[in-house]
CSV table of C-alpha atoms and ligand atoms in Angstrom, one decimal:
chain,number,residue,atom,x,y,z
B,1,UNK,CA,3.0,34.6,-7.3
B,2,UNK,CA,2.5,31.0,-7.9
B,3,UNK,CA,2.5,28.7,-10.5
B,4,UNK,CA,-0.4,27.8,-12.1
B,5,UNK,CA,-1.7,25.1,-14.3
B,6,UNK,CA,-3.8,22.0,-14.6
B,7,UNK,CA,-3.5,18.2,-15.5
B,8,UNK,CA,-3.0,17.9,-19.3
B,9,UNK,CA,-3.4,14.5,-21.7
B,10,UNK,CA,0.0,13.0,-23.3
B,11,UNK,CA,-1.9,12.1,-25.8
B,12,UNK,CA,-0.2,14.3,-28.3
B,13,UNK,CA,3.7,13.9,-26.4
B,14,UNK,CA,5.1,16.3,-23.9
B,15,UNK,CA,5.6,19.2,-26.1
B,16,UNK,CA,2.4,19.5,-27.3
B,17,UNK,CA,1.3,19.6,-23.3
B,18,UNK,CA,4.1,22.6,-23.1
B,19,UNK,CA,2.2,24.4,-25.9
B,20,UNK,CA,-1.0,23.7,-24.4
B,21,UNK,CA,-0.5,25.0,-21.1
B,22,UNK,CA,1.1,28.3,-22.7
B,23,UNK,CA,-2.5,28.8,-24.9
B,24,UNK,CA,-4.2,28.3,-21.9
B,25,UNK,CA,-1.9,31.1,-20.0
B,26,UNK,CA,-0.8,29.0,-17.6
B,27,UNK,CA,2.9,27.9,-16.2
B,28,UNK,CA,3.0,24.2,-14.8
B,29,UNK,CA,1.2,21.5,-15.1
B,30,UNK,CA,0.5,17.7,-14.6
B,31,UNK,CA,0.1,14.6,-16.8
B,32,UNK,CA,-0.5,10.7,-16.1
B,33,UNK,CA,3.2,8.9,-16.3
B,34,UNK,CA,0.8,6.0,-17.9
B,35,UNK,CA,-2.6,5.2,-18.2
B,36,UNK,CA,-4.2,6.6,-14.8
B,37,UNK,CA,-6.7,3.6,-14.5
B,38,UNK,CA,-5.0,0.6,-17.0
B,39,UNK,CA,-1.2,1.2,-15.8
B,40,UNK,CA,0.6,1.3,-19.6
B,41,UNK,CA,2.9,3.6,-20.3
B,42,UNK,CA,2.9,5.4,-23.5
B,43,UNK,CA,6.1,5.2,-25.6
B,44,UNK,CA,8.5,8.9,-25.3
B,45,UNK,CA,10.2,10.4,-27.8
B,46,UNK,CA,13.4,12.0,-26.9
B,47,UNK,CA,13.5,14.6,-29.6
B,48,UNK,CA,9.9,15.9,-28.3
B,49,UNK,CA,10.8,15.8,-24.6
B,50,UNK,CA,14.0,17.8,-25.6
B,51,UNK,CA,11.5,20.3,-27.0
B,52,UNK,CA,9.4,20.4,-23.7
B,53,UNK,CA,12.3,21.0,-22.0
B,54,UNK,CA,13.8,23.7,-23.7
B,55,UNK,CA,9.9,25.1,-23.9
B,56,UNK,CA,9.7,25.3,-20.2
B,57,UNK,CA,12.8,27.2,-19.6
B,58,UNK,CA,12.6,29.7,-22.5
B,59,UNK,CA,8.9,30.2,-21.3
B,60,UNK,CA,9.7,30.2,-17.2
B,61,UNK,CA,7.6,27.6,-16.0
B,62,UNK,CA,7.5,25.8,-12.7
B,63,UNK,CA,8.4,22.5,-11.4
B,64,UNK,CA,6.2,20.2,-13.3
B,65,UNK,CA,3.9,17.8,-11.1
B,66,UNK,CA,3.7,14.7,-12.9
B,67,UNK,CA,1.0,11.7,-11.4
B,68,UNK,CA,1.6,8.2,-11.2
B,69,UNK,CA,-1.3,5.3,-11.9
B,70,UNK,CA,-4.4,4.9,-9.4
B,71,UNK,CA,-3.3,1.2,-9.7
B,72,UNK,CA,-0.2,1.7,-8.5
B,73,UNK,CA,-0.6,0.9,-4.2
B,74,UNK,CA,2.9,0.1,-2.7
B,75,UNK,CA,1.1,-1.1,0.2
B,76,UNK,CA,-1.2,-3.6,-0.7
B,77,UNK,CA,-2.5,-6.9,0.9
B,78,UNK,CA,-2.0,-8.3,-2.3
B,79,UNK,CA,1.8,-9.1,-3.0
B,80,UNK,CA,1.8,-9.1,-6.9
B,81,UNK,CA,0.3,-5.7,-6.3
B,82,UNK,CA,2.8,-4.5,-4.6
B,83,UNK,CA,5.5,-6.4,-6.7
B,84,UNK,CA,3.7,-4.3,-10.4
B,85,UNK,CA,3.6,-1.2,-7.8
B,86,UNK,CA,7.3,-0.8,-7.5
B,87,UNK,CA,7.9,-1.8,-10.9
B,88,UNK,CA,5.6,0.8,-11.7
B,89,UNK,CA,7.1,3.4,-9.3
B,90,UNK,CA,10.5,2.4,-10.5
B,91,UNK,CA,9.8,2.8,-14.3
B,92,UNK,CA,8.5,6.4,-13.9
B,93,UNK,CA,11.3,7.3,-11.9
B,94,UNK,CA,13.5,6.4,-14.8
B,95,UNK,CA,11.7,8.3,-17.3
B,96,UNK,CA,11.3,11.5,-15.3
B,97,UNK,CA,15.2,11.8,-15.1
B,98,UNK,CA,14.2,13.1,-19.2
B,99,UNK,CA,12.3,15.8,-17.5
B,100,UNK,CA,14.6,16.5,-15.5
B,101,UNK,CA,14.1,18.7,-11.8
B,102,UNK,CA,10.6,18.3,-11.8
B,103,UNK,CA,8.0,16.6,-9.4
B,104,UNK,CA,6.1,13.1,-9.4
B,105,UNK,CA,3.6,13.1,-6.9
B,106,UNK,CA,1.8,9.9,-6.2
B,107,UNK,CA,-1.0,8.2,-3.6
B,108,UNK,CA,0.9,6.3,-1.0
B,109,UNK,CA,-1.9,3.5,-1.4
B,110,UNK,CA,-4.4,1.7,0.7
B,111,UNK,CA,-3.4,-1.3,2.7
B,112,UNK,CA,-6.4,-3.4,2.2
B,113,UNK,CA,-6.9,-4.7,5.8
B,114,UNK,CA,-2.9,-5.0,6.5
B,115,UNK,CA,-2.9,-1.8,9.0
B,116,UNK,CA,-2.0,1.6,8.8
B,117,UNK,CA,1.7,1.1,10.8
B,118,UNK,CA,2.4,-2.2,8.6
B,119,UNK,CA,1.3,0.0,5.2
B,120,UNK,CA,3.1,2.8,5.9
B,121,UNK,CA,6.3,0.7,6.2
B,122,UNK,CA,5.7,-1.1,3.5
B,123,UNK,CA,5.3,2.6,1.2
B,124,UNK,CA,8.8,3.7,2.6
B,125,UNK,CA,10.6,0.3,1.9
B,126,UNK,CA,9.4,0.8,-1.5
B,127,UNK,CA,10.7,4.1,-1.9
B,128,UNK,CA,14.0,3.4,-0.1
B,129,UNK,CA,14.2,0.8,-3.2
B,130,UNK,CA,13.8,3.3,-5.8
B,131,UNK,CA,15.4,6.8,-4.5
B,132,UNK,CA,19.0,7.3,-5.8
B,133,UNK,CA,20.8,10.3,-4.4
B,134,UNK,CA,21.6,11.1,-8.3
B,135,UNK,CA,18.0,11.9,-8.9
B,136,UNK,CA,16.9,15.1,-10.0
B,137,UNK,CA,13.6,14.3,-9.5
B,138,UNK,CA,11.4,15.0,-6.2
B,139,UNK,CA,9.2,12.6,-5.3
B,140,UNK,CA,5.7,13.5,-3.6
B,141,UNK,CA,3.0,12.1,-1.5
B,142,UNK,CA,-0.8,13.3,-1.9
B,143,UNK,CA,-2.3,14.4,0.9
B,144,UNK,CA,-5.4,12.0,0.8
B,145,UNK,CA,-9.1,12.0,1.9
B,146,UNK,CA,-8.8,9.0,3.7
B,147,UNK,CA,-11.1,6.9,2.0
B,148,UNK,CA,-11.5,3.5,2.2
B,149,UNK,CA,-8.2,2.3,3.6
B,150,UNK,CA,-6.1,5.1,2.3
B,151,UNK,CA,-3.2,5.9,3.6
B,152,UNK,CA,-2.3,9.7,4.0
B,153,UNK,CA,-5.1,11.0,5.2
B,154,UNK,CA,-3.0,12.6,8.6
B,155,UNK,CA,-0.4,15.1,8.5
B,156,UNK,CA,0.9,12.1,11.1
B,157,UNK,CA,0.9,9.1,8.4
B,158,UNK,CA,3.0,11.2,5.7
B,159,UNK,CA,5.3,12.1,8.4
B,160,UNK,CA,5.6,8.8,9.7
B,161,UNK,CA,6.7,7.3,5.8
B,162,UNK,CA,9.0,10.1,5.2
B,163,UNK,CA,11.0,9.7,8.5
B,164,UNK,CA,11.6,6.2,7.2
B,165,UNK,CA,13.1,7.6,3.8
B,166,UNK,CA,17.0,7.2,3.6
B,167,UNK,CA,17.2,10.0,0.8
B,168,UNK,CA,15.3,13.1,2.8
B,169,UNK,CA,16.1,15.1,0.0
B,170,UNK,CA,14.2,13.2,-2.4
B,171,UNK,CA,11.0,13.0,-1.1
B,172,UNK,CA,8.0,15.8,-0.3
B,173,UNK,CA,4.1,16.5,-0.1
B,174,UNK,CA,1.8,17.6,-2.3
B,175,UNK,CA,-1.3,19.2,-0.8
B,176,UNK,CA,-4.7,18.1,-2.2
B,177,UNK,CA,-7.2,21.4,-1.2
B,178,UNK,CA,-10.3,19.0,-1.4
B,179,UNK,CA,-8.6,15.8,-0.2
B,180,UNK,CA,-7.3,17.8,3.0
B,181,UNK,CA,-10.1,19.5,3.8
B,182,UNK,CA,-12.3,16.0,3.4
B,183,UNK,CA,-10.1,14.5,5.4
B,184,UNK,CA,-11.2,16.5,8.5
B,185,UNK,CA,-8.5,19.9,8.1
B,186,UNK,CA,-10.4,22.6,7.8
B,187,UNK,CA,-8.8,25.1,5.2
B,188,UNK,CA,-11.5,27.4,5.1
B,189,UNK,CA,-12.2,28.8,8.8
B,190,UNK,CA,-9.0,27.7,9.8
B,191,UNK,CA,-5.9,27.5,7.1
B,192,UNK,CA,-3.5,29.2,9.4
B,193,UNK,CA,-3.8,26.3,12.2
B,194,UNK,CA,-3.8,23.9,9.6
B,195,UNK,CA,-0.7,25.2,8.1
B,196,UNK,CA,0.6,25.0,11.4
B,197,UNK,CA,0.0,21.8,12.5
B,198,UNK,CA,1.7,20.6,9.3
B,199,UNK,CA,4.5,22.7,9.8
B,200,UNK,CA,5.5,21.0,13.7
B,201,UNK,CA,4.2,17.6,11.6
B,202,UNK,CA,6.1,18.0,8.5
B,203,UNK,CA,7.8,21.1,7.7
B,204,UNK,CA,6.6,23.3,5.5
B,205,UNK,CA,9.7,23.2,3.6
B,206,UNK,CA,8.5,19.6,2.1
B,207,UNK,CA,5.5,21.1,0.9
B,208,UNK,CA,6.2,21.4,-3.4
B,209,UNK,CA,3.0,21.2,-5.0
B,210,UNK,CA,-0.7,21.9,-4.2
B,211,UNK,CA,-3.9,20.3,-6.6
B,212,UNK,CA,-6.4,23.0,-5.9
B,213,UNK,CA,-9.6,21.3,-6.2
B,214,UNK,CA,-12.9,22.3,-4.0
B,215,UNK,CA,-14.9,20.2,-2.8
B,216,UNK,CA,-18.4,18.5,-3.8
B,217,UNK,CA,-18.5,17.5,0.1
B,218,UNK,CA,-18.4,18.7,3.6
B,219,UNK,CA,-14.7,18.9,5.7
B,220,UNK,CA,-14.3,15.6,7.4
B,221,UNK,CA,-16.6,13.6,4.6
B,222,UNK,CA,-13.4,11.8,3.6
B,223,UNK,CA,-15.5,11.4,-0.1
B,224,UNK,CA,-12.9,12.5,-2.2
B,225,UNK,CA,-15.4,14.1,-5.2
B,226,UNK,CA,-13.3,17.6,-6.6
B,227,UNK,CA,-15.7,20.5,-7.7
B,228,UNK,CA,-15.2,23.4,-9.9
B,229,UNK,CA,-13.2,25.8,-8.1
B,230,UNK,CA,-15.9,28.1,-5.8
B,231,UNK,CA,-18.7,25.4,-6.3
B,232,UNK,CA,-17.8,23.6,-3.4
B,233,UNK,CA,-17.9,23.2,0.0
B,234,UNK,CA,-14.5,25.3,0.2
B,235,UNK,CA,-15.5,28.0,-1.8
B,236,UNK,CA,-13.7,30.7,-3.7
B,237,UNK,CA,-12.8,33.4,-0.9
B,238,UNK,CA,-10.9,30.4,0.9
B,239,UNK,CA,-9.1,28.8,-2.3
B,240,UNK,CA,-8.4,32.6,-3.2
B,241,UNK,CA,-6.9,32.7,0.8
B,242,UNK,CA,-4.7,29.7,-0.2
B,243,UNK,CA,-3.0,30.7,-3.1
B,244,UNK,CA,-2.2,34.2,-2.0
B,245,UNK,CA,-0.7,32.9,1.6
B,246,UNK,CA,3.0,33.8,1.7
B,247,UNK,CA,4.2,30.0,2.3
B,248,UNK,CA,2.2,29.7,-1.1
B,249,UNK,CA,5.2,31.7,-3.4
B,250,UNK,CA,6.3,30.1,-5.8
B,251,UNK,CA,4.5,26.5,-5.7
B,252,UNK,CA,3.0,25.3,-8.7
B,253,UNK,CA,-1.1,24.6,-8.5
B,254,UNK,CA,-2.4,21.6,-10.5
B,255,UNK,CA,-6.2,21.9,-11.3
B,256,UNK,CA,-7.7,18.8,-10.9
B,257,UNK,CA,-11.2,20.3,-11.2
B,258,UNK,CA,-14.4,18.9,-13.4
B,259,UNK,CA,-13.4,20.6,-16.1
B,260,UNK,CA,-13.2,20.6,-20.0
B,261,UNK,CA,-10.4,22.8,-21.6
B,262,UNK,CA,-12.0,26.1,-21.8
B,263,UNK,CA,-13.3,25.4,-17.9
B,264,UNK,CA,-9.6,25.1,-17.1
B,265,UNK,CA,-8.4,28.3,-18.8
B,266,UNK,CA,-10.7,30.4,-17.2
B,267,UNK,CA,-10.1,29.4,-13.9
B,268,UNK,CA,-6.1,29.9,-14.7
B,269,UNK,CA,-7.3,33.2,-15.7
B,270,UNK,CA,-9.5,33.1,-12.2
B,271,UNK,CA,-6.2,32.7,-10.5
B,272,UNK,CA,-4.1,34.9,-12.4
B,273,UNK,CA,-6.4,37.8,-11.5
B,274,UNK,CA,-5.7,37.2,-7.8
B,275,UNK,CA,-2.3,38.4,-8.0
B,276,UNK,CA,-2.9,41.4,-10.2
E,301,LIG,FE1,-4.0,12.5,-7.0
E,302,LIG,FE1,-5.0,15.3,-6.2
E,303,LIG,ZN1,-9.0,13.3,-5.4
């Protein structure tokens, strides 16, 4: 079995996301540390995270997935970027310690025209900044589509920031079904080689999370546009292949589909039926 869930507003504070997810029959999911697009954060309530917490014990869910801003890119040209990047990254890190043992998964960035090699350094020294070997919390990288100047679009490039990371322990991967397969891996005639490759490349003990998205695009498009899971170019019978492999146990799912609120619960329920 896996955990399974999707990304929820914090509109209403982290309980009501806890309460949410259990209507919906789910048991994880994901929410925006701050505004996805503007970069505020939104102010927390202790009492009300107390309440999530105790929620997601008493109710057994997984680890958590949280997101961090779109604006946030550790590795841009742009040195005020960079500078609001790690004081962005840092922030978030603080307040996931009141969510304690959970995951906050994040884009690595895009270097603008700096270079892959000089990015991806400047992603780890970032991180080496922030990790403290007291954190609870696991920090993740996206697998991206490679878009633009993306960084984390190879199996390669992840491997290449975490090897820099002092605290090992600290950091891991979350695999993004339509960002992977975009990027060129192809998951659906192929997801045993592709698990493969990022075992020898990674380990697939750093793999945490999964966003299960399909795709509106073929394998290789690196587009980066999620479709309703089984109206993509993935399609159902391989997403369906994914969350039943045996590496799979236990790893929460975040939907990240095109989806209003009852297009999430069904595909939860989607899921859920797989393992029955
Ligand atoms: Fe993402
Ligand atoms: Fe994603
Ligand atoms: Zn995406």
């Amino acid at each position: 079995m896996i955990y399974i869930g999707c990304h929820l507003s914090v509109t209403n504070g982290y309980e009501a996301m806890g309460r949410t997810m259990l209507s919906f029959g789910g048991s994880t999911f994901a929410w925006f540390t701050r505004n996805p697009r503007g970069g505020k954060t939104k102010s927390i309530i202790p009492e009300d995270v107390e309440k999530l917490n105790v929620l997601i014990k008493e109710k057994d869910f997984g680890p958590l997935v949280a997101h961090g801003s779109y604006t946030m890119n550790l590795c841009s040209a742009k040195e005020e970027t960079r500078r609001n990047g790690l004081e962005m990254l840092k922030q978030d890190l603080e307040r996931m310690e009141l969510v304690p043992h959970n995951y906050y998964n994040f884009h690595p960035g895009s270097h603008t025209g700096l270079g892959t090699e000089k990015g991806i350094e400047l992603i780890a020294d970032s991180l080496n900044a922030v990790l403290k070997p007291e954190m609870t919390t696991t920090v993740l990288l996206e697998t991206m589509a490679g878009k633009g100047s993306e960084i984390g679009s190879s199996f390669e490039e992840l491997q290449q920031i975490m090897e820099r990371i002092t605290y090992k322990d600290k950091i891991g991967v979350c695999f993004d079904t339509c960002h992977t397969w975009d990027s060129g891996y192809d998951i659906v005639s192929g997801l045993d080689e592709v698990l493969t490759r990022f075992d020898k490349i990674i380990g697939l003990e750093r793999l945490k999370a999964v966003h299960f998205n399909d795709s509106k695009n073929e394998c290789g498009s690196h587009k980066d546009r999620h479709e309703k899971l089984g109206q993509g170019k993935i399609g159902l019978e391989a997403l369906q292949r994914i969350a039943m492999h045996p590496i799979m146990e236990n790893i929460p799912f975040i939907l990240e589909t095109p989806n209003d609120d009852e297009g999430y619960m069904a595909e939860i329920h989607t899921v859920i039926s797989w393992f029955r």
